[in-house]
CSV table of C-alpha atoms in Angstrom, one decimal:
chain,number,residue,atom,x,y,z
D,1,ALA,CA,-102.4,119.4,48.1
D,2,GLN,CA,-99.9,116.8,46.9
D,3,SER,CA,-96.2,116.9,47.7
D,4,VAL,CA,-93.0,115.0,46.8
D,5,THR,CA,-90.1,114.3,49.0
D,6,GLN,CA,-86.7,113.2,47.7
D,7,LEU,CA,-84.8,112.1,50.8
D,8,ASP,CA,-81.3,112.4,49.4
D,9,SER,CA,-79.9,115.6,47.9
D,10,GLN,CA,-76.8,113.7,46.6
D,11,VAL,CA,-76.0,110.1,46.1
D,12,PRO,CA,-72.4,109.2,45.3
D,13,VAL,CA,-71.7,105.8,43.9
D,14,PHE,CA,-69.0,103.9,42.0
D,15,GLU,CA,-69.4,102.9,38.4
D,16,GLU,CA,-71.0,99.5,37.9
D,17,ALA,CA,-72.5,99.5,41.5
D,18,PRO,CA,-76.3,99.4,42.0
D,19,VAL,CA,-78.2,102.5,43.0
D,20,GLU,CA,-81.5,103.5,44.5
D,21,LEU,CA,-82.9,107.0,44.6
D,22,ARG,CA,-85.7,107.4,47.0
D,23,CYS,CA,-89.0,109.2,46.5
D,24,ASN,CA,-92.0,109.5,48.7
D,25,TYR,CA,-95.2,111.4,48.0
D,26,SER,CA,-98.3,112.5,49.9
D,27,SER,CA,-101.7,112.7,48.4
D,28,SER,CA,-105.2,111.8,49.5
D,29,VAL,CA,-106.3,110.8,46.0
D,30,SER,CA,-104.9,108.7,43.2
D,31,VAL,CA,-101.7,109.9,41.5
D,32,TYR,CA,-99.6,109.4,38.5
D,33,LEU,CA,-95.8,109.2,39.3
D,34,PHE,CA,-92.8,110.1,37.2
D,35,TRP,CA,-89.0,110.2,37.2
D,36,TYR,CA,-87.2,112.7,35.1
D,37,VAL,CA,-83.4,113.2,34.4
D,38,GLN,CA,-81.7,116.5,33.9
D,39,TYR,CA,-78.2,116.8,32.5
D,40,PRO,CA,-76.3,120.1,33.2
D,41,ASN,CA,-77.9,123.1,31.5
D,42,GLN,CA,-80.5,121.0,29.7
D,43,GLY,CA,-84.2,120.4,30.0
D,44,LEU,CA,-85.9,117.4,31.6
D,45,GLN,CA,-86.1,114.0,30.0
D,46,LEU,CA,-88.7,111.5,31.1
D,47,LEU,CA,-87.2,108.3,32.4
D,48,LEU,CA,-90.3,106.4,33.3
D,49,LYS,CA,-93.9,106.8,34.5
D,50,TYR,CA,-96.5,104.9,36.5
D,51,LEU,CA,-100.1,105.5,35.5
D,52,SER,CA,-101.8,102.2,36.4
D,53,GLY,CA,-101.3,98.5,36.2
D,54,SER,CA,-98.1,96.7,37.1
D,55,THR,CA,-96.3,98.4,40.0
D,56,LEU,CA,-92.9,97.7,38.6
D,57,VAL,CA,-92.2,100.1,35.8
D,58,LYS,CA,-89.2,99.9,33.4
D,59,GLY,CA,-87.8,103.0,31.7
D,60,ILE,CA,-85.0,104.1,29.5
D,61,ASN,CA,-81.3,103.6,30.1
D,62,GLY,CA,-81.8,100.5,32.3
D,63,PHE,CA,-83.8,102.3,35.1
D,64,GLU,CA,-86.8,100.9,36.8
D,65,ALA,CA,-89.1,102.0,39.6
D,66,GLU,CA,-91.6,100.3,41.9
D,67,PHE,CA,-94.8,102.0,43.0
D,68,ASN,CA,-95.7,101.1,46.6
D,69,LYS,CA,-99.1,102.5,47.5
D,70,SER,CA,-98.9,101.4,51.2
D,71,GLN,CA,-95.5,103.1,51.6
D,72,THR,CA,-96.5,106.0,49.3
D,73,SER,CA,-93.1,105.5,47.6
D,74,PHE,CA,-91.8,105.4,44.1
D,75,HIS,CA,-88.1,104.6,44.4
D,76,LEU,CA,-85.8,104.5,41.3
D,77,ARG,CA,-83.3,101.8,40.8
D,78,LYS,CA,-80.5,100.7,38.4
D,79,PRO,CA,-78.5,97.5,38.9
D,80,SER,CA,-75.3,98.9,37.5
D,81,VAL,CA,-74.6,102.6,36.9
D,82,HIS,CA,-72.3,104.2,34.3
D,83,ILE,CA,-70.4,107.4,34.4
D,84,SER,CA,-72.9,108.8,31.9
D,85,ASP,CA,-75.7,108.4,34.5
D,86,THR,CA,-74.2,111.4,36.4
D,87,ALA,CA,-77.1,113.9,36.4
D,88,GLU,CA,-79.9,115.3,38.6
D,89,TYR,CA,-83.0,113.1,39.0
D,90,PHE,CA,-86.4,114.5,39.8
D,91,CYS,CA,-89.4,112.6,41.1
D,92,ALA,CA,-92.8,114.1,40.2
D,93,VAL,CA,-96.5,113.5,40.8
D,94,ILE,CA,-99.8,114.5,39.1
D,95,LEU,CA,-103.1,114.1,40.7
D,96,SER,CA,-105.3,111.7,38.7
D,97,GLY,CA,-107.6,113.8,36.5
D,98,TYR,CA,-105.2,116.8,36.5
D,99,SER,CA,-102.2,117.9,34.4
D,100,THR,CA,-100.0,119.9,36.8
D,101,LEU,CA,-96.7,118.3,37.7
D,102,THR,CA,-95.4,118.7,41.2
D,103,PHE,CA,-91.7,118.0,41.5
D,104,GLY,CA,-89.4,117.0,44.3
D,105,LYS,CA,-86.2,119.0,45.0
D,106,GLY,CA,-84.1,116.5,43.1
D,107,THR,CA,-81.3,114.0,43.8
D,108,MET,CA,-77.8,114.5,42.3
D,109,LEU,CA,-76.4,111.1,41.3
D,110,LEU,CA,-72.6,111.3,41.2
D,111,VAL,CA,-71.0,108.3,39.5
D,112,SER,CA,-67.2,108.0,39.9
D,113,PRO,CA,-64.8,105.5,38.3
W,1,GLU,CA,-87.6,114.0,16.2
W,2,ALA,CA,-89.8,117.0,17.1
W,3,GLU,CA,-88.6,119.1,20.0
W,4,VAL,CA,-89.6,122.1,22.1
W,5,ALA,CA,-87.5,125.1,21.1
W,6,GLN,CA,-86.5,127.9,23.5
W,7,SER,CA,-84.5,131.0,23.1
W,8,PRO,CA,-82.3,132.5,24.2
W,9,ARG,CA,-80.5,129.7,26.0
W,10,TYR,CA,-78.7,132.1,28.3
W,11,LYS,CA,-79.6,135.6,29.4
W,12,ILE,CA,-77.7,138.0,31.6
W,13,THR,CA,-79.4,141.2,32.7
W,14,GLU,CA,-79.2,143.8,35.3
W,15,LYS,CA,-82.0,144.2,37.9
W,16,SER,CA,-84.8,146.5,36.9
W,17,GLN,CA,-84.4,145.7,33.2
W,18,ALA,CA,-87.0,143.9,31.1
W,19,VAL,CA,-86.4,140.4,29.8
W,20,ALA,CA,-88.3,138.1,27.5
W,21,PHE,CA,-88.1,134.4,26.7
W,22,TRP,CA,-89.6,132.6,23.7
W,23,CYS,CA,-90.9,129.1,23.4
W,24,ASP,CA,-92.0,127.1,20.3
W,25,PRO,CA,-93.8,123.9,21.3
W,26,ILE,CA,-94.0,120.7,19.4
W,27,SER,CA,-96.3,121.1,16.4
W,28,GLY,CA,-99.8,120.1,17.3
W,29,HIS,CA,-99.4,120.4,21.0
W,30,ALA,CA,-102.3,122.4,22.4
W,31,THR,CA,-101.1,122.6,25.9
W,32,LEU,CA,-98.0,124.7,26.9
W,33,TYR,CA,-96.4,125.1,30.3
W,34,TRP,CA,-93.8,127.6,31.7
W,35,TYR,CA,-91.8,126.4,34.7
W,36,ARG,CA,-89.3,128.2,36.9
W,37,GLN,CA,-86.4,126.1,38.3
W,38,ILE,CA,-84.3,127.8,41.0
W,39,LEU,CA,-80.9,126.4,41.5
W,40,GLY,CA,-81.1,123.3,43.8
W,41,GLN,CA,-84.9,123.0,43.4
W,42,GLY,CA,-87.3,121.2,41.3
W,43,PRO,CA,-89.3,123.0,38.6
W,44,GLU,CA,-92.4,124.9,39.7
W,45,LEU,CA,-95.3,125.7,37.3
W,46,LEU,CA,-95.7,129.4,36.5
W,47,VAL,CA,-98.4,129.3,33.9
W,48,GLN,CA,-100.3,126.7,31.7
W,49,PHE,CA,-102.0,127.5,28.4
W,50,GLN,CA,-104.6,125.5,26.6
W,51,ASP,CA,-104.4,126.8,23.0
W,52,GLU,CA,-104.4,130.6,23.6
W,53,SER,CA,-106.1,130.6,26.9
W,54,VAL,CA,-104.5,130.6,30.4
W,55,VAL,CA,-105.9,127.7,32.4
W,56,ASP,CA,-103.6,128.1,35.5
W,57,ASP,CA,-101.5,131.1,36.4
W,58,SER,CA,-101.9,130.9,40.2
W,59,GLN,CA,-98.1,130.8,40.8
W,60,LEU,CA,-97.2,133.6,38.4
W,61,PRO,CA,-96.1,136.8,40.1
W,62,LYS,CA,-98.4,139.0,38.1
W,63,ASP,CA,-96.9,142.3,39.3
W,64,ARG,CA,-93.8,141.7,37.2
W,65,PHE,CA,-94.4,138.5,35.1
W,66,SER,CA,-96.6,138.2,32.0
W,67,ALA,CA,-97.1,135.4,29.5
W,68,GLU,CA,-98.9,135.2,26.3
W,69,ARG,CA,-99.7,132.7,23.5
W,70,LEU,CA,-101.6,134.9,21.1
W,71,LYS,CA,-102.2,132.4,18.2
W,72,GLY,CA,-102.1,129.3,20.3
W,73,VAL,CA,-98.7,128.2,19.0
W,74,ASP,CA,-95.5,129.9,20.3
W,75,SER,CA,-95.4,131.7,23.6
W,76,THR,CA,-93.5,134.6,25.3
W,77,LEU,CA,-92.8,135.0,29.0
W,78,LYS,CA,-91.8,138.4,30.1
W,79,ILE,CA,-90.3,139.8,33.3
W,80,GLN,CA,-90.4,143.6,34.0
W,81,PRO,CA,-88.6,144.7,36.0
W,82,ALA,CA,-86.2,141.8,36.7
W,83,GLU,CA,-85.1,141.3,40.3
W,84,LEU,CA,-82.1,139.4,41.7
W,85,GLY,CA,-84.4,136.6,43.0
W,86,ASP,CA,-85.5,135.9,39.4
W,87,SER,CA,-82.2,134.2,38.6
W,88,ALA,CA,-83.2,130.7,37.6
W,89,MET,CA,-83.8,128.3,34.7
W,90,TYR,CA,-87.0,128.9,32.8
W,91,LEU,CA,-88.3,125.8,31.2
W,92,CYS,CA,-91.1,125.5,28.6
W,93,ALA,CA,-92.9,122.2,28.1
W,94,SER,CA,-95.7,121.1,25.8
W,95,SER,CA,-98.2,118.3,25.5
W,96,LEU,CA,-101.1,117.1,23.4
W,97,ARG,CA,-104.4,118.6,24.7
W,98,ALA,CA,-104.3,118.0,28.5
W,99,LEU,CA,-106.7,115.4,29.8
W,100,ALA,CA,-108.0,114.5,26.3
W,101,GLY,CA,-110.3,111.6,26.8
W,102,GLY,CA,-109.3,111.6,30.5
W,103,SER,CA,-105.9,110.1,29.8
W,104,TYR,CA,-102.5,111.6,30.6
W,105,ASN,CA,-100.5,113.2,27.9
W,106,GLU,CA,-96.7,113.4,28.3
W,107,GLN,CA,-95.1,116.7,28.8
W,108,PHE,CA,-92.0,117.3,26.6
W,109,PHE,CA,-89.5,119.8,27.9
W,110,GLY,CA,-87.3,122.3,26.0
W,111,PRO,CA,-83.7,123.0,26.9
W,112,GLY,CA,-84.5,126.0,29.1
W,113,THR,CA,-83.3,129.6,29.3
W,114,ARG,CA,-80.8,130.3,32.1
W,115,LEU,CA,-81.4,133.8,33.5
W,116,THR,CA,-78.9,135.6,35.6
W,117,VAL,CA,-79.9,138.9,37.1
W,118,LEU,CA,-77.0,141.1,38.3
Protein backbone atom coordinates (compact mmCIF):
# COMPACT_ATOMS: atom_id res chain seq x y z
CA ALA A 1 0.00 0.00 0.00
CA GLN A 2 1.11 3.54 -0.65
CA SER A 3 1.91 6.05 2.10
CA VAL A 4 2.86 9.72 2.33
CA THR A 5 5.18 11.31 4.88
CA GLN A 6 5.29 15.02 5.51
CA LEU A 7 8.35 15.48 7.65
CA ASP A 8 7.45 18.84 9.21
CA SER A 9 4.24 19.42 11.13
CA GLN A 10 4.89 23.18 11.28
CA VAL A 11 7.10 25.50 9.26
CA PRO A 12 7.45 29.07 10.54
CA VAL A 13 8.83 31.60 8.08
CA PHE A 14 9.03 35.35 7.67
CA GLU A 15 7.16 37.16 4.91
CA GLU A 16 9.05 37.37 1.60
CA ALA A 17 11.39 34.53 2.59
CA PRO A 18 11.58 31.32 0.52
CA VAL A 19 9.99 28.14 1.81
CA GLU A 20 10.15 24.41 1.13
CA LEU A 21 7.61 21.92 2.44
CA ARG A 22 8.85 18.36 2.29
CA CYS A 23 6.94 15.30 1.12
CA ASN A 24 8.10 11.72 0.65
CA TYR A 25 6.02 8.83 -0.56
CA SER A 26 6.36 5.08 -0.68
CA SER A 27 4.94 2.96 -3.46
CA SER A 28 6.11 0.04 -5.54
CA VAL A 29 4.17 1.23 -8.60
CA SER A 30 3.75 4.45 -10.54
CA VAL A 31 1.95 7.24 -8.74
CA TYR A 32 0.32 10.59 -9.32
CA LEU A 33 1.29 13.28 -6.80
CA PHE A 34 -0.59 16.31 -5.50
CA TRP A 35 -0.33 19.25 -3.16
CA TYR A 36 -3.49 20.72 -1.61
CA VAL A 37 -3.95 23.80 0.56
CA GLN A 38 -6.54 24.14 3.31
CA TYR A 39 -7.47 27.43 4.95
CA PRO A 40 -9.12 27.33 8.41
CA ASN A 41 -12.54 25.66 8.37
CA GLN A 42 -12.52 25.29 4.62
CA GLY A 43 -12.21 22.45 2.14
CA LEU A 44 -9.11 21.53 0.18
CA GLN A 45 -7.94 23.41 -2.89
CA LEU A 46 -5.59 21.83 -5.42
CA LEU A 47 -2.29 23.72 -5.69
CA LEU A 48 -0.60 21.53 -8.28
CA LYS A 49 -0.27 17.98 -9.54
CA TYR A 50 2.23 15.68 -11.19
CA LEU A 51 0.78 13.08 -13.55
CA SER A 52 3.61 12.60 -16.06
CA GLY A 53 6.08 14.56 -18.15
CA SER A 54 8.25 17.35 -16.79
CA THR A 55 9.29 16.72 -13.22
CA LEU A 56 9.05 20.42 -12.34
CA VAL A 57 5.42 21.34 -11.87
CA LYS A 58 4.11 24.88 -11.49
CA GLY A 59 0.88 25.57 -9.65
CA ILE A 60 -1.30 28.40 -8.45
CA ASN A 61 -0.24 31.23 -6.16
CA GLY A 62 3.43 31.01 -7.23
CA PHE A 63 4.02 27.51 -5.86
CA GLU A 64 6.02 24.82 -7.63
CA ALA A 65 7.09 21.27 -6.85
CA GLU A 66 9.66 18.85 -8.21
CA PHE A 67 9.07 15.13 -8.60
CA ASN A 68 12.18 13.13 -7.78
CA LYS A 69 11.63 9.46 -8.49
CA SER A 70 14.97 8.26 -7.10
CA GLN A 71 14.37 10.10 -3.83
CA THR A 72 10.61 9.33 -3.86
CA SER A 73 10.01 12.96 -3.02
CA PHE A 74 7.70 15.74 -4.15
CA HIS A 75 8.75 18.85 -2.22
CA LEU A 76 6.75 22.08 -2.51
CA ARG A 77 8.55 25.41 -2.88
CA LYS A 78 7.80 29.10 -3.11
CA PRO A 79 10.53 31.70 -3.58
CA SER A 80 8.79 34.44 -1.59
CA VAL A 81 5.85 33.84 0.75
CA HIS A 82 3.05 36.19 1.76
CA ILE A 83 1.05 36.44 4.96
CA SER A 84 -1.90 35.08 3.00
CA ASP A 85 -0.02 31.81 2.39
CA THR A 86 -0.55 30.89 6.05
CA ALA A 87 -2.51 27.63 5.84
CA GLU A 88 -2.23 23.85 6.13
CA TYR A 89 -0.63 22.08 3.18
CA PHE A 90 -1.26 18.44 2.34
CA CYS A 91 0.72 16.18 0.06
CA ALA A 92 -1.27 13.33 -1.49
CA VAL A 93 -0.71 10.35 -3.79
CA ILE A 94 -2.82 8.19 -6.08
CA LEU A 95 -1.62 4.90 -7.49
CA SER A 96 -1.60 5.05 -11.28
CA GLY A 97 -4.82 3.45 -12.52
CA TYR A 98 -6.73 4.12 -9.31
CA SER A 99 -8.69 7.08 -7.94
CA THR A 100 -8.25 6.93 -4.14
CA LEU A 101 -6.23 9.80 -2.67
CA THR A 102 -3.89 9.00 0.24
CA PHE A 103 -2.93 12.11 2.20
CA GLY A 104 -0.03 12.98 4.45
CA LYS A 105 -0.68 14.43 7.90
CA GLY A 106 -0.17 17.99 6.70
CA THR A 107 2.28 20.84 7.28
CA MET A 108 1.14 24.08 8.84
CA LEU A 109 2.87 27.02 7.14
CA LEU A 110 3.01 30.01 9.48
CA VAL A 111 4.06 33.26 7.78
CA SER A 112 4.82 36.18 10.05
CA PRO A 113 5.64 39.81 9.20
CA GLU B 1 -17.90 28.65 -10.97
CA ALA B 2 -19.50 25.33 -10.01
CA GLU B 3 -18.80 24.16 -6.47
CA VAL B 4 -19.48 21.20 -4.23
CA ALA B 5 -22.08 22.16 -1.63
CA GLN B 6 -22.25 20.71 1.87
CA SER B 7 -24.58 21.30 4.78
CA PRO B 8 -24.61 21.96 7.60
CA ARG B 9 -21.24 23.69 7.90
CA TYR B 10 -21.13 23.07 11.64
CA LYS B 11 -22.91 20.50 13.81
CA ILE B 12 -22.77 20.00 17.55
CA THR B 13 -24.40 16.92 18.98
CA GLU B 14 -24.34 14.77 22.06
CA LYS B 15 -23.00 11.26 22.00
CA SER B 16 -25.51 8.55 21.16
CA GLN B 17 -27.50 10.96 18.97
CA ALA B 18 -27.94 10.56 15.23
CA VAL B 19 -26.44 13.06 12.78
CA ALA B 20 -26.64 13.44 9.02
CA PHE B 21 -24.60 15.39 6.52
CA TRP B 22 -25.59 16.34 2.99
CA CYS B 23 -23.47 16.83 -0.12
CA ASP B 24 -24.43 18.14 -3.56
CA PRO B 25 -21.63 17.50 -6.09
CA ILE B 26 -20.77 19.55 -9.14
CA SER B 27 -23.33 18.94 -11.85
CA GLY B 28 -22.30 16.11 -14.14
CA HIS B 29 -19.81 14.58 -11.74
CA ALA B 30 -20.43 10.85 -11.57
CA THR B 31 -17.99 10.09 -8.78
CA LEU B 32 -18.54 11.26 -5.21
CA TYR B 33 -16.28 10.82 -2.19
CA TRP B 34 -16.76 11.24 1.55
CA TYR B 35 -13.62 11.86 3.62
CA ARG B 36 -13.12 12.22 7.37
CA GLN B 37 -10.41 14.57 8.64
CA ILE B 38 -9.53 14.30 12.30
CA LEU B 39 -7.87 17.41 13.76
CA GLY B 40 -4.17 17.40 12.98
CA GLN B 41 -4.47 14.66 10.35
CA GLY B 42 -4.96 14.42 6.61
CA PRO B 43 -8.33 13.39 5.16
CA GLU B 44 -9.09 9.68 4.97
CA LEU B 45 -11.54 8.18 2.50
CA LEU B 46 -14.71 6.77 4.05
CA VAL B 47 -16.72 5.89 0.95
CA GLN B 48 -16.63 6.37 -2.83
CA PHE B 49 -19.66 6.30 -5.14
CA GLN B 50 -19.77 5.86 -8.89
CA ASP B 51 -23.25 7.12 -9.81
CA GLU B 52 -25.49 5.47 -7.19
CA SER B 53 -23.21 2.50 -6.53
CA VAL B 54 -20.67 2.15 -3.76
CA VAL B 55 -17.26 1.26 -5.22
CA ASP B 56 -15.19 1.51 -2.02
CA ASP B 57 -16.43 1.57 1.58
CA SER B 58 -13.61 -0.46 3.11
CA GLN B 59 -12.82 2.26 5.68
CA LEU B 60 -16.43 3.06 6.60
CA PRO B 61 -17.32 1.92 10.17
CA LYS B 62 -20.46 0.15 9.05
CA ASP B 63 -21.79 -0.52 12.54
CA ARG B 64 -22.62 3.17 12.94
CA PHE B 65 -21.98 4.92 9.61
CA SER B 66 -24.10 4.71 6.48
CA ALA B 67 -23.99 6.54 3.17
CA GLU B 68 -26.35 6.71 0.26
CA ARG B 69 -26.62 8.35 -3.13
CA LEU B 70 -30.01 7.16 -4.22
CA LYS B 71 -30.38 8.97 -7.56
CA GLY B 72 -26.70 9.25 -8.31
CA VAL B 73 -26.64 12.97 -7.61
CA ASP B 74 -26.61 14.27 -4.02
CA SER B 75 -25.53 12.13 -1.10
CA THR B 76 -26.15 11.75 2.63
CA LEU B 77 -23.73 10.45 5.25
CA LYS B 78 -25.27 9.36 8.55
CA ILE B 79 -23.82 8.46 11.92
CA GLN B 80 -25.96 6.64 14.46
CA PRO B 81 -25.13 6.70 17.30
CA ALA B 82 -22.43 9.36 17.36
CA GLU B 83 -19.41 8.78 19.59
CA LEU B 84 -16.88 11.24 21.00
CA GLY B 85 -14.24 9.95 18.58
CA ASP B 86 -16.39 10.95 15.61
CA SER B 87 -15.58 14.62 16.16
CA ALA B 88 -13.91 15.65 12.91
CA MET B 89 -14.34 17.52 9.64
CA TYR B 90 -16.34 15.58 7.07
CA LEU B 91 -15.39 16.49 3.53
CA CYS B 92 -17.24 15.68 0.35
CA ALA B 93 -15.54 15.71 -3.04
CA SER B 94 -16.66 14.99 -6.58
CA SER B 95 -15.05 14.33 -9.93
CA LEU B 96 -15.94 13.37 -13.46
CA ARG B 97 -16.27 9.62 -13.87
CA ALA B 98 -13.19 8.14 -12.21
CA LEU B 99 -10.64 6.64 -14.60
CA ALA B 100 -12.62 7.63 -17.68
CA GLY B 101 -10.37 6.68 -20.58
CA GLY B 102 -7.68 5.73 -18.09
CA SER B 103 -6.92 9.36 -17.25
CA TYR B 104 -7.09 11.03 -13.87
CA ASN B 105 -10.01 13.34 -13.11
CA GLU B 106 -9.49 16.03 -10.51
CA GLN B 107 -11.40 15.82 -7.26
CA PHE B 108 -13.11 19.04 -6.19
CA PHE B 109 -13.74 19.46 -2.46
CA GLY B 110 -16.63 21.08 -0.65
CA PRO B 111 -16.18 23.32 2.41
CA GLY B 112 -16.81 20.45 4.82
CA THR B 113 -19.00 19.88 7.87
CA ARG B 114 -17.31 20.33 11.23
CA LEU B 115 -18.84 17.83 13.70
CA THR B 116 -18.36 18.16 17.44
CA VAL B 117 -19.66 15.35 19.65
CA LEU B 118 -20.08 16.25 23.32
